[in-house]
Amino acid sequence: GTPREAPADLEREIEKSLRLHIEEKRGSRPTDWNNHVKKILRGILETIEEDVRVGETPKPEVLKRQLDAQAASYSMVGFPMNFTWTYMKQILDAVDATDIHNNSGKELKFAVAVYVERYPNAVFSVWVYVAALTSLR
């Protein structure tokens, strides 16, 4: 992508690339997506960026509360990552390094959320949250 892109366009591009990349990495194993959790994770990313932008430290207990409703249904593995936008490979490599695509379990689903904040001089702060959810039921 180019630096002139709108943050929403860049978000869609990164999310699409991440989903395809994880599906490719999983090979023949099924890859199902949980869009409800994706929306929650995106909200968390937005909260983290807002905290960072005003110089506050993100509060894990506040972020955890946003996920508590899911805790009854799923065991979740994942965490947010932040990048200054340069190129897609940097993000894909970082997600690969987490080995999250190799998770397995009962009714495994994945969630990918992306939030992009534009700063002056065509600088983009990119937040990515990739999670693997295993059913507890």
mmCIF file of N, CA and C in Angstrom, residues 62-129:
data_model
loop_
_atom_site.group_PDB
_atom_site.id
_atom_site.type_symbol
_atom_site.label_atom_id
_atom_site.label_comp_id
_atom_site.label_asym_id
_atom_site.label_seq_id
_atom_site.Cartn_x
_atom_site.Cartn_y
_atom_site.Cartn_z
ATOM 1 N N VAL A 62 -8.616 -3.593 32.336
ATOM 2 C CA VAL A 62 -9.723 -3.004 31.574
ATOM 3 C C VAL A 62 -9.912 -3.777 30.269
ATOM 4 N N LEU A 63 -8.802 -4.088 29.618
ATOM 5 C CA LEU A 63 -8.866 -4.824 28.359
ATOM 6 C C LEU A 63 -9.389 -6.240 28.593
ATOM 7 N N LYS A 64 -8.965 -6.862 29.689
ATOM 8 C CA LYS A 64 -9.408 -8.221 30.010
ATOM 9 C C LYS A 64 -10.921 -8.251 30.220
ATOM 10 N N ARG A 65 -11.460 -7.224 30.871
ATOM 11 C CA ARG A 65 -12.909 -7.175 31.109
ATOM 12 C C ARG A 65 -13.696 -7.227 29.798
ATOM 13 N N GLN A 66 -13.141 -6.614 28.747
ATOM 14 C CA GLN A 66 -13.829 -6.619 27.457
ATOM 15 C C GLN A 66 -13.911 -8.032 26.876
ATOM 16 N N LEU A 67 -13.004 -8.913 27.293
ATOM 17 C CA LEU A 67 -12.996 -10.294 26.789
ATOM 18 C C LEU A 67 -13.675 -11.283 27.730
ATOM 19 N N ASP A 68 -14.020 -10.853 28.938
ATOM 20 C CA ASP A 68 -14.556 -11.774 29.941
ATOM 21 C C ASP A 68 -15.789 -12.544 29.468
ATOM 22 N N ALA A 69 -16.644 -11.914 28.694
ATOM 23 C CA ALA A 69 -17.854 -12.595 28.225
ATOM 24 C C ALA A 69 -17.505 -13.816 27.367
ATOM 25 N N GLN A 70 -16.357 -13.771 26.697
ATOM 26 C CA GLN A 70 -15.940 -14.886 25.842
ATOM 27 C C GLN A 70 -15.305 -16.014 26.655
ATOM 28 N N ALA A 71 -14.844 -15.687 27.870
ATOM 29 C CA ALA A 71 -14.093 -16.653 28.679
ATOM 30 C C ALA A 71 -14.921 -17.877 29.059
ATOM 31 N N ALA A 72 -16.242 -17.741 29.104
ATOM 32 C CA ALA A 72 -17.097 -18.881 29.444
ATOM 33 C C ALA A 72 -17.167 -19.887 28.294
ATOM 34 N N SER A 73 -16.963 -19.412 27.069
ATOM 35 C CA SER A 73 -17.102 -20.267 25.890
ATOM 36 C C SER A 73 -15.781 -20.727 25.295
ATOM 37 N N TYR A 74 -14.744 -19.912 25.434
ATOM 38 C CA TYR A 74 -13.483 -20.181 24.736
ATOM 39 C C TYR A 74 -12.271 -20.022 25.631
ATOM 40 N N SER A 75 -11.283 -20.846 25.357
ATOM 41 C CA SER A 75 -9.941 -20.604 25.864
ATOM 42 C C SER A 75 -9.243 -19.831 24.745
ATOM 43 N N MET A 76 -8.651 -18.685 25.062
ATOM 44 C CA MET A 76 -8.088 -17.836 24.015
ATOM 45 C C MET A 76 -6.593 -17.630 24.210
ATOM 46 N N VAL A 77 -5.866 -17.745 23.098
ATOM 47 C CA VAL A 77 -4.437 -17.460 23.066
ATOM 48 C C VAL A 77 -4.236 -16.360 22.033
ATOM 49 N N GLY A 78 -3.526 -15.306 22.421
ATOM 50 C CA GLY A 78 -3.273 -14.228 21.464
ATOM 51 C C GLY A 78 -2.875 -12.971 22.201
ATOM 52 N N PHE A 79 -2.419 -11.984 21.450
ATOM 53 C CA PHE A 79 -1.994 -10.729 22.059
ATOM 54 C C PHE A 79 -1.871 -9.666 20.986
ATOM 55 N N PRO A 80 -1.923 -8.395 21.406
ATOM 56 C CA PRO A 80 -1.781 -7.300 20.435
ATOM 57 C C PRO A 80 -0.317 -7.052 20.084
ATOM 58 N N MET A 81 -0.089 -6.642 18.853
ATOM 59 C CA MET A 81 1.243 -6.254 18.385
ATOM 60 C C MET A 81 1.117 -4.900 17.690
ATOM 61 N N ASN A 82 2.143 -4.084 17.816
ATOM 62 C CA ASN A 82 2.122 -2.755 17.207
ATOM 63 C C ASN A 82 3.304 -2.592 16.258
ATOM 64 N N PHE A 83 3.022 -1.969 15.113
ATOM 65 C CA PHE A 83 4.038 -1.723 14.087
ATOM 66 C C PHE A 83 3.880 -0.308 13.566
ATOM 67 N N THR A 84 4.969 0.262 13.111
ATOM 68 C CA THR A 84 4.877 1.449 12.280
ATOM 69 C C THR A 84 4.813 0.904 10.858
ATOM 70 N N TRP A 85 3.794 1.280 10.108
ATOM 71 C CA TRP A 85 3.586 0.710 8.779
ATOM 72 C C TRP A 85 4.788 0.944 7.881
ATOM 73 N N THR A 86 5.338 -0.143 7.376
ATOM 74 C CA THR A 86 6.374 -0.051 6.355
ATOM 75 C C THR A 86 5.977 -0.941 5.191
ATOM 76 N N TYR A 87 5.798 -2.240 5.473
ATOM 77 C CA TYR A 87 5.379 -3.161 4.426
ATOM 78 C C TYR A 87 4.735 -4.382 5.069
ATOM 79 N N MET A 88 3.930 -5.096 4.283
ATOM 80 C CA MET A 88 3.140 -6.217 4.784
ATOM 81 C C MET A 88 3.998 -7.346 5.341
ATOM 82 N N LYS A 89 5.129 -7.644 4.691
ATOM 83 C CA LYS A 89 5.947 -8.788 5.096
ATOM 84 C C LYS A 89 6.377 -8.681 6.556
ATOM 85 N N GLN A 90 6.671 -7.477 7.009
ATOM 86 C CA GLN A 90 7.075 -7.261 8.400
ATOM 87 C C GLN A 90 5.989 -7.785 9.359
ATOM 88 N N ILE A 91 4.732 -7.510 9.049
ATOM 89 C CA ILE A 91 3.618 -7.934 9.900
ATOM 90 C C ILE A 91 3.414 -9.449 9.799
ATOM 91 N N LEU A 92 3.440 -9.976 8.574
ATOM 92 C CA LEU A 92 3.260 -11.419 8.379
ATOM 93 C C LEU A 92 4.358 -12.209 9.087
ATOM 94 N N ASP A 93 5.600 -11.734 9.001
ATOM 95 C CA ASP A 93 6.722 -12.408 9.668
ATOM 96 C C ASP A 93 6.547 -12.405 11.183
ATOM 97 N N ALA A 94 6.092 -11.287 11.731
ATOM 98 C CA ALA A 94 5.891 -11.193 13.185
ATOM 99 C C ALA A 94 4.794 -12.145 13.648
ATOM 100 N N VAL A 95 3.716 -12.253 12.873
ATOM 101 C CA VAL A 95 2.637 -13.182 13.222
ATOM 102 C C VAL A 95 3.127 -14.622 13.093
ATOM 103 N N ASP A 96 3.903 -14.917 12.055
ATOM 104 C CA ASP A 96 4.488 -16.262 11.902
ATOM 105 C C ASP A 96 5.308 -16.641 13.129
ATOM 106 N N ALA A 97 6.078 -15.688 13.627
ATOM 107 C CA ALA A 97 6.975 -15.946 14.758
ATOM 108 C C ALA A 97 6.201 -16.340 16.021
ATOM 109 N N THR A 98 4.923 -15.959 16.110
ATOM 110 C CA THR A 98 4.117 -16.333 17.276
ATOM 111 C C THR A 98 3.691 -17.797 17.202
ATOM 112 N N ASP A 99 3.751 -18.390 16.009
ATOM 113 C CA ASP A 99 3.360 -19.784 15.769
ATOM 114 C C ASP A 99 1.871 -20.024 16.066
ATOM 115 N N ILE A 100 1.081 -18.982 16.083
ATOM 116 C CA ILE A 100 -0.338 -19.107 16.436
ATOM 117 C C ILE A 100 -1.104 -19.985 15.430
ATOM 118 N N HIS A 101 -0.635 -20.013 14.209
ATOM 119 C CA HIS A 101 -1.303 -20.808 13.169
ATOM 120 C C HIS A 101 -1.223 -22.305 13.437
ATOM 121 N N ASN A 102 -0.319 -22.736 14.312
ATOM 122 C CA ASN A 102 -0.171 -24.158 14.619
ATOM 123 C C ASN A 102 -1.031 -24.612 15.794
ATOM 124 N N ASN A 103 -1.878 -23.723 16.311
ATOM 125 C CA ASN A 103 -2.779 -24.124 17.395
ATOM 126 C C ASN A 103 -3.731 -25.193 16.890
ATOM 127 N N SER A 104 -4.154 -26.039 17.801
ATOM 128 C CA SER A 104 -5.161 -27.040 17.465
ATOM 129 C C SER A 104 -6.051 -27.192 18.682
ATOM 130 N N GLY A 105 -7.197 -27.773 18.481
ATOM 131 C CA GLY A 105 -8.104 -27.968 19.600
ATOM 132 C C GLY A 105 -9.525 -28.110 19.134
ATOM 133 N N LYS A 106 -10.385 -28.363 20.105
ATOM 134 C CA LYS A 106 -11.801 -28.584 19.837
ATOM 135 C C LYS A 106 -12.453 -27.318 19.274
ATOM 136 N N GLU A 107 -13.068 -27.473 18.119
ATOM 137 C CA GLU A 107 -13.782 -26.356 17.481
ATOM 138 C C GLU A 107 -12.936 -25.084 17.434
ATOM 139 N N LEU A 108 -11.671 -25.238 17.031
ATOM 140 C CA LEU A 108 -10.734 -24.118 16.952
ATOM 141 C C LEU A 108 -11.230 -23.058 15.973
ATOM 142 N N LYS A 109 -11.163 -21.818 16.413
ATOM 143 C CA LYS A 109 -11.475 -20.674 15.546
ATOM 144 C C LYS A 109 -10.390 -19.628 15.748
ATOM 145 N N PHE A 110 -10.229 -18.801 14.741
ATOM 146 C CA PHE A 110 -9.257 -17.714 14.815
ATOM 147 C C PHE A 110 -9.980 -16.387 14.723
ATOM 148 N N ALA A 111 -9.350 -15.359 15.256
ATOM 149 C CA ALA A 111 -9.854 -13.995 15.107
ATOM 150 C C ALA A 111 -8.663 -13.108 14.773
ATOM 151 N N VAL A 112 -8.844 -12.252 13.779
ATOM 152 C CA VAL A 112 -7.812 -11.292 13.391
ATOM 153 C C VAL A 112 -8.448 -9.910 13.390
ATOM 154 N N ALA A 113 -7.861 -9.016 14.172
ATOM 155 C CA ALA A 113 -8.351 -7.639 14.205
ATOM 156 C C ALA A 113 -7.193 -6.705 13.874
ATOM 157 N N VAL A 114 -7.513 -5.639 13.157
ATOM 158 C CA VAL A 114 -6.508 -4.651 12.767
ATOM 159 C C VAL A 114 -7.079 -3.259 13.030
ATOM 160 N N TYR A 115 -6.251 -2.404 13.607
ATOM 161 C CA TYR A 115 -6.624 -1.006 13.794
ATOM 162 C C TYR A 115 -5.451 -0.144 13.351
ATOM 163 N N VAL A 116 -5.736 0.843 12.514
ATOM 164 C CA VAL A 116 -4.690 1.730 12.002
ATOM 165 C C VAL A 116 -5.022 3.165 12.383
ATOM 166 N N GLU A 117 -4.030 3.838 12.943
ATOM 167 C CA GLU A 117 -4.157 5.260 13.285
ATOM 168 C C GLU A 117 -3.158 6.038 12.443
ATOM 169 N N ARG A 118 -3.648 7.087 11.785
ATOM 170 C CA ARG A 118 -2.766 7.912 10.950
ATOM 171 C C ARG A 118 -2.176 9.041 11.784
ATOM 172 N N TYR A 119 -0.881 9.237 11.612
ATOM 173 C CA TYR A 119 -0.166 10.333 12.257
ATOM 174 C C TYR A 119 0.328 11.278 11.167
ATOM 175 N N PRO A 120 0.801 12.465 11.552
ATOM 176 C CA PRO A 120 1.328 13.397 10.530
ATOM 177 C C PRO A 120 2.462 12.773 9.717
ATOM 178 N N ASN A 121 2.702 13.324 8.558
ATOM 179 C CA ASN A 121 3.788 12.899 7.661
ATOM 180 C C ASN A 121 3.619 11.466 7.170
ATOM 181 N N ALA A 122 2.373 11.065 6.946
ATOM 182 C CA ALA A 122 2.056 9.744 6.385
ATOM 183 C C ALA A 122 2.639 8.589 7.205
ATOM 184 N N VAL A 123 2.642 8.761 8.532
ATOM 185 C CA VAL A 123 3.063 7.694 9.436
ATOM 186 C C VAL A 123 1.801 6.999 9.927
ATOM 187 N N PHE A 124 1.806 5.659 9.882
ATOM 188 C CA PHE A 124 0.660 4.891 10.343
ATOM 189 C C PHE A 124 1.078 3.977 11.483
ATOM 190 N N SER A 125 0.344 4.041 12.586
ATOM 191 C CA SER A 125 0.513 3.098 13.682
ATOM 192 C C SER A 125 -0.447 1.948 13.404
ATOM 193 N N VAL A 126 0.090 0.739 13.264
ATOM 194 C CA VAL A 126 -0.714 -0.439 12.928
ATOM 195 C C VAL A 126 -0.747 -1.376 14.134
ATOM 196 N N TRP A 127 -1.944 -1.659 14.597
ATOM 197 C CA TRP A 127 -2.148 -2.613 15.681
ATOM 198 C C TRP A 127 -2.781 -3.865 15.098
ATOM 199 N N VAL A 128 -2.245 -5.012 15.478
ATOM 200 C CA VAL A 128 -2.749 -6.299 15.007
ATOM 201 C C VAL A 128 -2.980 -7.184 16.220
ATOM 202 N N TYR A 129 -4.139 -7.829 16.267
ATOM 203 C CA TYR A 129 -4.433 -8.801 17.327
ATOM 204 C C TYR A 129 -4.848 -10.083 16.627
#
